[in-house]
CSV table of C-alpha atoms in Angstrom, one decimal:
chain,number,residue,atom,x,y,z
A,1,MET,CA,-67.4,-125.5,16.9
A,2,ASN,CA,-66.5,-121.8,17.4
A,3,GLY,CA,-63.6,-120.2,15.6
A,4,MET,CA,-61.1,-120.0,18.5
A,5,LEU,CA,-61.8,-123.6,19.5
A,6,GLY,CA,-61.2,-124.7,15.9
A,7,LEU,CA,-58.0,-122.7,15.9
A,8,ARG,CA,-56.8,-124.3,19.0
A,9,LEU,CA,-57.5,-127.8,17.8
A,10,ALA,CA,-55.8,-127.0,14.5
A,11,SER,CA,-52.8,-125.7,16.4
A,12,ARG,CA,-52.6,-128.9,18.5
A,13,ALA,CA,-53.0,-131.1,15.4
A,14,ALA,CA,-50.4,-129.1,13.6
A,15,MET,CA,-47.9,-129.3,16.5
A,16,GLN,CA,-48.4,-133.1,16.6
A,17,SER,CA,-47.9,-133.3,12.8
A,18,LEU,CA,-44.7,-131.2,13.1
A,19,ALA,CA,-43.4,-133.5,15.8
A,20,HIS,CA,-44.0,-136.6,13.7
A,21,ASN,CA,-43.4,-135.4,10.2
A,22,GLY,CA,-40.9,-132.5,10.5
A,23,THR,CA,-41.1,-130.1,7.6
A,24,GLU,CA,-43.7,-132.2,5.8
A,25,GLY,CA,-46.1,-131.3,8.7
A,26,VAL,CA,-45.6,-127.6,7.9
A,27,ALA,CA,-46.5,-128.2,4.3
A,28,CYS,CA,-49.6,-130.0,5.2
A,29,LEU,CA,-50.6,-127.3,7.6
A,30,SER,CA,-50.8,-124.6,4.9
A,31,THR,CA,-53.6,-126.3,3.2
A,32,ALA,CA,-55.5,-127.1,6.4
A,33,SER,CA,-55.2,-123.7,8.0
A,34,PRO,CA,-55.3,-120.5,5.9
A,35,TRP,CA,-53.6,-118.4,8.6
A,36,ASN,CA,-50.4,-120.4,8.4
A,37,LEU,CA,-47.7,-118.8,6.3
A,38,CYS,CA,-45.0,-121.5,6.7
A,39,SER,CA,-45.1,-123.0,3.3
A,40,SER,CA,-47.1,-120.5,1.2
A,41,GLY,CA,-44.1,-119.5,-0.9
A,42,PRO,CA,-41.2,-117.0,-0.3
A,43,VAL,CA,-41.7,-115.0,2.9
A,44,THR,CA,-39.7,-112.1,4.3
A,45,ALA,CA,-39.7,-110.7,7.8
A,46,ALA,CA,-41.7,-107.7,6.7
A,47,SER,CA,-44.4,-109.8,5.0
A,48,SER,CA,-44.5,-112.2,8.0
A,49,VAL,CA,-45.2,-109.3,10.4
A,50,THR,CA,-48.0,-108.0,8.1
A,51,HIS,CA,-49.5,-111.5,7.9
A,52,TRP,CA,-49.5,-112.2,11.6
A,53,ARG,CA,-50.7,-108.8,12.5
A,54,GLU,CA,-53.8,-109.5,10.3
A,55,VAL,CA,-54.2,-112.9,11.9
A,56,PHE,CA,-54.0,-111.5,15.4
A,57,GLU,CA,-56.4,-108.7,14.6
A,58,GLN,CA,-58.9,-111.3,13.2
A,59,LYS,CA,-58.6,-113.4,16.3
A,60,GLY,CA,-59.0,-110.5,18.8
A,61,ILE,CA,-55.4,-110.6,20.1
A,62,SER,CA,-54.4,-107.4,21.9
A,63,GLU,CA,-51.6,-105.3,20.4
A,64,PRO,CA,-51.6,-107.3,17.1
A,65,LEU,CA,-48.8,-105.3,15.4
A,66,LEU,CA,-46.5,-105.1,18.4
A,67,SER,CA,-47.0,-108.8,19.0
A,68,ALA,CA,-46.1,-109.7,15.5
A,69,GLU,CA,-43.1,-107.4,15.5
A,70,HIS,CA,-41.7,-108.7,18.8
A,71,ILE,CA,-42.0,-112.3,17.7
A,72,VAL,CA,-40.4,-111.9,14.3
A,73,SER,CA,-37.6,-109.7,15.6
A,74,HIS,CA,-36.9,-112.1,18.4
A,75,VAL,CA,-36.6,-115.0,16.0
A,76,LEU,CA,-34.2,-113.0,13.8
A,77,GLY,CA,-32.1,-111.9,16.8
A,78,GLY,CA,-33.2,-108.3,17.0
A,79,LYS,CA,-34.4,-106.3,20.0
A,80,THR,CA,-37.1,-104.6,17.9
A,81,ILE,CA,-38.3,-104.9,14.4
A,82,HIS,CA,-36.6,-101.5,13.6
A,83,SER,CA,-33.3,-102.7,14.9
A,84,LEU,CA,-33.1,-105.3,12.1
A,85,GLY,CA,-32.5,-102.9,9.3
A,86,ALA,CA,-34.0,-102.8,5.8
A,87,GLU,CA,-31.9,-105.7,4.4
A,88,ALA,CA,-32.9,-108.1,7.2
A,89,LEU,CA,-36.6,-107.2,6.8
A,90,THR,CA,-36.6,-107.9,3.0
A,91,ARG,CA,-34.4,-111.1,3.2
A,92,LEU,CA,-36.3,-114.4,2.7
A,93,LEU,CA,-36.9,-116.4,5.9
A,94,THR,CA,-35.5,-119.9,6.1
A,95,GLY,CA,-37.8,-122.8,6.6
A,96,SER,CA,-36.6,-123.1,10.2
A,97,GLN,CA,-37.3,-119.4,10.9
A,98,LYS,CA,-40.8,-119.7,9.5
A,99,GLN,CA,-41.5,-122.7,11.6
A,100,ILE,CA,-40.3,-121.0,14.8
A,101,ILE,CA,-42.3,-117.9,14.0
A,102,TRP,CA,-45.4,-120.1,13.5
A,103,ASP,CA,-44.8,-121.9,16.7
A,104,LEU,CA,-44.5,-118.7,18.7
A,105,CYS,CA,-47.5,-117.1,17.0
A,106,ALA,CA,-49.6,-120.1,17.8
A,107,ARG,CA,-48.9,-119.5,21.5
A,108,ARG,CA,-49.8,-115.9,21.1
A,109,LEU,CA,-53.1,-117.0,19.5
A,110,GLU,CA,-53.8,-118.7,22.8
A,111,HIS,CA,-53.7,-115.2,24.4
A,112,MET,CA,-50.3,-116.0,26.0
A,113,PRO,CA,-48.6,-112.6,26.7
A,114,VAL,CA,-45.9,-111.9,24.2
A,115,GLN,CA,-43.3,-111.7,27.0
A,116,TYR,CA,-44.0,-115.3,27.9
A,117,VAL,CA,-44.0,-116.3,24.2
A,118,ILE,CA,-40.5,-115.0,23.6
A,119,GLU,CA,-39.4,-115.7,27.2
A,120,GLU,CA,-37.6,-112.4,27.7
A,121,TRP,CA,-38.3,-108.7,28.0
A,122,ASP,CA,-36.3,-105.5,28.2
A,123,PHE,CA,-36.7,-103.4,31.3
A,124,ARG,CA,-34.8,-100.2,31.2
A,125,ASP,CA,-31.3,-101.2,30.1
A,126,LEU,CA,-31.6,-104.8,31.2
A,127,THR,CA,-32.8,-107.9,29.3
A,128,LEU,CA,-34.6,-110.2,31.7
A,129,LYS,CA,-35.8,-113.8,31.3
A,130,ILE,CA,-39.5,-114.0,31.7
A,131,LYS,CA,-41.4,-117.2,32.5
A,132,PRO,CA,-45.1,-117.9,33.4
A,133,PRO,CA,-46.6,-117.4,35.9
A,134,VAL,CA,-44.2,-114.8,37.2
A,135,PHE,CA,-45.6,-111.3,37.0
A,136,ILE,CA,-44.5,-109.4,33.9
A,137,PRO,CA,-42.9,-106.0,34.6
A,138,ARG,CA,-44.9,-103.0,33.2
A,139,PRO,CA,-43.7,-99.7,31.8
A,140,GLU,CA,-45.0,-97.9,34.9
A,141,THR,CA,-42.5,-99.9,37.0
A,142,GLU,CA,-39.7,-98.5,34.9
A,143,GLU,CA,-41.0,-95.1,36.0
A,144,LEU,CA,-40.8,-96.3,39.7
A,145,VAL,CA,-37.1,-97.2,39.2
A,146,SER,CA,-36.4,-93.8,37.6
A,147,LEU,CA,-38.1,-92.1,40.6
A,148,ILE,CA,-36.1,-94.1,43.1
A,149,LEU,CA,-32.8,-93.3,41.3
A,150,SER,CA,-33.7,-89.6,41.2
A,151,GLU,CA,-34.6,-89.4,44.9
A,152,LEU,CA,-31.6,-91.3,46.1
A,153,ALA,CA,-29.3,-89.2,44.0
A,154,THR,CA,-30.6,-86.2,45.8
A,155,ASP,CA,-30.4,-87.9,49.2
A,156,GLU,CA,-26.8,-89.0,48.5
A,157,LYS,CA,-25.8,-85.4,47.9
A,158,ASP,CA,-27.8,-83.8,50.7
A,159,HIS,CA,-28.4,-86.1,53.7
A,160,TRP,CA,-28.3,-89.8,52.9
A,161,HIS,CA,-26.0,-90.7,55.8
A,162,SER,CA,-25.3,-94.4,54.8
A,163,PHE,CA,-23.7,-93.4,51.5
A,164,ASN,CA,-19.9,-93.2,51.3
A,165,GLN,CA,-17.3,-93.8,48.7
A,166,THR,CA,-17.2,-97.6,49.2
A,167,SER,CA,-20.8,-98.5,49.9
A,168,GLY,CA,-24.3,-97.8,48.7
A,169,PRO,CA,-27.8,-98.1,50.2
A,170,VAL,CA,-29.0,-101.5,51.4
A,171,PHE,CA,-32.2,-102.4,49.5
A,172,LEU,CA,-35.1,-104.7,50.3
A,173,GLU,CA,-37.6,-105.5,47.6
A,174,VAL,CA,-40.9,-107.1,48.6
A,175,GLY,CA,-42.5,-109.1,45.7
A,176,CYS,CA,-39.5,-109.3,43.5
A,177,GLY,CA,-41.1,-111.2,40.6
A,178,SER,CA,-38.6,-111.4,37.7
A,179,GLY,CA,-36.2,-109.2,39.7
A,180,ALA,CA,-36.7,-106.2,37.4
A,181,ILE,CA,-36.7,-103.5,40.1
A,182,ILE,CA,-34.0,-104.8,42.4
A,183,LEU,CA,-31.7,-105.8,39.6
A,184,SER,CA,-32.0,-102.3,38.0
A,185,LEU,CA,-31.1,-100.8,41.3
A,186,LEU,CA,-28.1,-103.1,41.8
A,187,ASN,CA,-27.0,-102.3,38.3
A,188,SER,CA,-27.0,-98.6,39.1
A,189,PHE,CA,-25.6,-98.8,42.6
A,190,LYS,CA,-22.5,-100.9,42.1
A,191,GLN,CA,-21.6,-101.2,45.8
A,192,SER,CA,-25.0,-101.9,47.1
A,193,LEU,CA,-26.3,-105.1,48.7
A,194,ALA,CA,-29.9,-106.2,48.5
A,195,VAL,CA,-32.5,-108.7,49.7
A,196,ALA,CA,-35.4,-109.7,47.4
A,197,VAL,CA,-38.4,-111.7,48.7
A,198,ASP,CA,-41.4,-113.2,47.1
A,199,LYS,CA,-43.9,-115.8,48.2
A,200,SER,CA,-43.7,-117.5,44.8
A,201,PRO,CA,-41.0,-120.1,44.4
A,202,GLU,CA,-41.1,-119.5,40.6
A,203,ALA,CA,-40.5,-115.8,41.2
A,204,VAL,CA,-37.5,-116.4,43.5
A,205,LYS,CA,-36.0,-118.8,41.1
A,206,LEU,CA,-36.4,-116.4,38.2
A,207,THR,CA,-34.9,-113.5,40.1
A,208,ARG,CA,-31.9,-115.6,41.0
A,209,GLU,CA,-31.5,-116.7,37.4
A,210,ASN,CA,-31.6,-113.1,36.1
A,211,ALA,CA,-29.2,-112.0,38.8
A,212,GLU,CA,-26.7,-114.7,37.8
A,213,ARG,CA,-27.1,-113.7,34.1
A,214,LEU,CA,-26.4,-110.1,35.0
A,215,GLY,CA,-23.5,-110.8,37.3
A,216,VAL,CA,-25.0,-109.3,40.4
A,217,HIS,CA,-25.9,-112.5,42.3
A,218,HIS,CA,-23.1,-112.1,44.8
A,219,ARG,CA,-24.8,-108.9,46.0
A,220,LEU,CA,-28.3,-110.2,46.2
A,221,GLN,CA,-30.0,-112.6,48.7
A,222,GLU,CA,-33.2,-114.1,47.4
A,223,LEU,CA,-35.7,-115.5,49.9
A,224,GLN,CA,-39.0,-117.3,49.5
A,225,LEU,CA,-41.1,-115.6,52.2
A,226,ASN,CA,-44.6,-114.3,52.6
A,227,VAL,CA,-44.4,-110.7,53.9
A,228,ILE,CA,-47.7,-111.3,55.7
A,229,SER,CA,-47.3,-114.7,57.3
A,230,ASP,CA,-43.5,-114.7,57.5
A,231,ALA,CA,-43.0,-111.2,58.8
A,232,CYS,CA,-41.0,-112.2,61.9
A,233,GLU,CA,-38.7,-114.5,59.9
A,234,LEU,CA,-38.1,-111.7,57.3
A,235,VAL,CA,-37.2,-109.2,60.0
A,236,ARG,CA,-34.7,-111.7,61.5
A,237,VAL,CA,-33.1,-112.6,58.2
A,238,CYS,CA,-33.1,-109.2,56.5
A,239,GLY,CA,-31.7,-106.9,59.2
A,240,ALA,CA,-31.6,-103.2,58.8
A,241,VAL,CA,-32.0,-101.6,55.4
A,242,ASP,CA,-31.9,-98.1,53.9
A,243,VAL,CA,-34.6,-98.5,51.3
A,244,ILE,CA,-37.7,-100.7,50.8
A,245,VAL,CA,-39.1,-100.9,47.3
A,246,SER,CA,-42.2,-102.7,46.1
A,247,ASN,CA,-44.6,-103.1,43.3
A,248,PRO,CA,-47.0,-105.1,45.5
A,249,PRO,CA,-50.3,-106.8,44.6
A,250,TYR,CA,-52.6,-103.8,44.7
A,251,VAL,CA,-55.6,-104.6,42.5
A,252,PHE,CA,-58.9,-104.4,44.4
A,253,HIS,CA,-60.4,-107.9,44.6
A,254,GLU,CA,-63.6,-106.7,42.9
A,255,ASP,CA,-61.5,-105.4,40.0
A,256,MET,CA,-59.7,-108.7,39.3
A,257,SER,CA,-62.5,-110.0,36.9
A,258,GLY,CA,-62.1,-107.0,34.7
A,259,LEU,CA,-58.4,-107.6,33.9
A,260,MET,CA,-57.5,-108.6,30.4
A,261,PRO,CA,-57.8,-112.3,29.4
A,262,ASP,CA,-54.1,-112.5,28.7
A,263,ILE,CA,-53.4,-111.5,32.4
A,264,LEU,CA,-56.1,-113.7,34.0
A,265,ARG,CA,-55.2,-116.8,32.1
A,266,TYR,CA,-51.4,-116.7,32.5
A,267,GLU,CA,-50.1,-114.4,35.3
A,268,ASP,CA,-50.0,-115.3,39.0
A,269,HIS,CA,-53.1,-113.9,40.5
A,270,ASP,CA,-51.4,-113.6,43.9
A,271,ALA,CA,-49.1,-111.0,42.3
A,272,LEU,CA,-52.1,-108.9,41.4
A,273,ASN,CA,-54.8,-109.4,44.0
A,274,GLY,CA,-54.3,-107.0,46.9
A,275,GLY,CA,-57.5,-108.0,48.8
A,276,VAL,CA,-60.8,-106.2,49.3
A,277,ASP,CA,-59.2,-102.7,49.3
A,278,GLY,CA,-56.0,-103.6,47.5
A,279,MET,CA,-54.0,-102.9,50.7
A,280,ASP,CA,-53.3,-106.3,52.2
A,281,VAL,CA,-49.6,-106.5,51.2
A,282,ILE,CA,-49.1,-102.7,51.4
A,283,ARG,CA,-50.1,-102.7,55.1
A,284,ALA,CA,-47.7,-105.6,55.7
A,285,ILE,CA,-44.9,-103.8,54.0
A,286,LEU,CA,-45.4,-100.6,56.1
A,287,GLN,CA,-45.5,-102.7,59.3
A,288,LEU,CA,-42.3,-104.4,58.2
A,289,ALA,CA,-40.7,-101.0,57.5
A,290,ALA,CA,-41.2,-100.1,61.2
A,291,ASN,CA,-38.9,-103.0,62.1
A,292,VAL,CA,-36.2,-103.0,59.4
A,293,LEU,CA,-36.0,-99.5,58.0
A,294,LYS,CA,-33.1,-97.4,59.3
A,295,ASP,CA,-33.8,-93.8,60.6
A,296,ASN,CA,-34.6,-91.6,57.7
A,297,GLY,CA,-34.9,-94.6,55.5
A,298,LYS,CA,-37.5,-94.6,52.7
A,299,VAL,CA,-40.2,-96.8,51.2
A,300,PHE,CA,-41.0,-96.5,47.5
A,301,LEU,CA,-44.3,-98.1,46.4
A,302,GLU,CA,-46.2,-98.5,43.2
A,303,VAL,CA,-49.9,-98.4,44.0
A,304,ASP,CA,-53.5,-98.0,42.7
A,305,PRO,CA,-54.4,-94.3,42.2
A,306,ARG,CA,-56.9,-94.6,45.1
A,307,HIS,CA,-54.2,-95.8,47.5
A,308,PRO,CA,-52.2,-92.7,48.4
A,309,VAL,CA,-55.0,-91.1,50.4
A,310,MET,CA,-55.9,-94.5,52.0
A,311,ILE,CA,-52.2,-95.0,53.0
A,312,GLU,CA,-52.0,-91.6,54.6
A,313,HIS,CA,-55.2,-92.1,56.6
A,314,TRP,CA,-54.0,-95.5,57.7
A,315,LEU,CA,-50.6,-94.2,58.9
A,316,GLN,CA,-52.4,-91.5,60.9
A,317,GLU,CA,-54.2,-94.3,62.7
A,318,CYS,CA,-50.8,-96.1,63.3
A,319,PRO,CA,-48.5,-93.5,64.7
A,320,LYS,CA,-46.3,-96.2,66.3
A,321,LEU,CA,-45.0,-97.1,62.9
A,322,GLN,CA,-43.2,-93.7,62.7
A,323,LEU,CA,-43.7,-93.5,59.0
A,324,SER,CA,-44.8,-90.4,57.1
A,325,CYS,CA,-45.9,-89.8,53.6
A,326,GLN,CA,-43.3,-87.7,51.8
A,327,ALA,CA,-44.7,-87.4,48.3
A,328,THR,CA,-47.0,-88.9,45.7
A,329,HIS,CA,-46.0,-89.0,42.0
A,330,HIS,CA,-48.1,-89.4,38.9
A,331,ASP,CA,-47.3,-91.9,36.1
A,332,LEU,CA,-47.1,-91.0,32.4
A,333,TYR,CA,-50.9,-91.3,32.2
A,334,GLY,CA,-51.4,-88.7,34.9
A,335,LYS,CA,-52.5,-91.2,37.6
A,336,GLN,CA,-51.3,-91.1,41.2
A,337,ARG,CA,-49.1,-94.2,41.0
A,338,PHE,CA,-46.1,-93.9,43.3
A,339,CYS,CA,-45.8,-93.2,47.0
A,340,ILE,CA,-42.6,-92.2,48.9
A,341,LEU,CA,-42.7,-92.7,52.7
A,342,GLN,CA,-40.0,-92.0,55.2
A,343,ARG,CA,-39.2,-93.3,58.7
A,344,LYS,CA,-39.1,-90.4,61.1
C-alpha cells in the first residue's frame, strides 16, 4: 500500500470513527496516525499552522504554508492568518476547533483546492461562496476587472454615450462561474444591469447565490445557456449590451493533461478546455458580440498568451463581425493575457 493510499484509508476510517464515537474517535486517531494533531496535547493556532504545513509538504500538497494558514484562519473566523493577531495565534484551540481543522486538512490532503475546502474565497473586495466543480477565480482575473474598470472610467468621461447620471453600462458575462467578474462590476457600477450566462447549472446556481448574498440579485439575470449551441436564444433573451466580459475556457486541449492534479481532479474541465486551439468559446463570444453589442461597445477577454495574435488574424478573416482589436494588456507575470475589442 503506497503512502497516499494509506493516508486516504486512514482518513476514511478516522471520519467513520468520529461519526460513531465523537471525541473518542479523535483520541484514537492520534495513536493510529502520526500526522494528526487533534489530541496530542495543547495546540495553538500558530503550532497548528506549523504542523499542517509540514504534513502538506511531506504529502506533496501545493502551497503547503498558505493552505495551512487559510484553513486555520478560516476556522478561527479570520480572513488571513495575519488578521487574527498575536493573541489569537497563541491562544489554545478548543477540541471542536482542532477537529474542524483536522477535517478540513484531511480534504486538502486529497488535493482538494483550499478554496473548495473552506467553501469561500476573496475576490477583490468581495467574499464569494465557492463550491466544486465551479471554476475557482484566479488572481489574473482580478487584474481583468481592474482593467475593465479603468477603461470604462475613461470611456465614461470621454465618449461612453450610454452613461448618464441615472444609469450605467449594461453588461453581459459569458461563463460566469462563481460570479466573480460580473458581481465585482455590479458592485462598482451601482446603477448597472447585467446578464450572466454559463452552460453549467452549478455555476448559474452559485452566481445567483453570491448575487443574493451581496444584494445585487435584482440587477442581475442569470441564464443557463451554452454560448455555442444556444447562441440564437442568448441573442433573443439578452438584448443589446454595452460591454461583454469573459474569462472563457482557453486552455489548448493538448495542454489539459499538464494542469495541476488539484485542478484536474476537482474543477470543471468544460470551464478550462477551449478546444484544439483554445479558441472554441472565444470565437462564439465574438460572433455573439456582432449581434448584441451596441455601437462602440467593448469586449474584454482573458486569454492564453498565444491568443491575441490568433484573434486579430481571425477577425481579419471575418470583417462582417465589425470588431477590431483595440489593445492587449499583460498580466503581472508579463504575459499577454487580456484583449480589448470594440464594435466599429
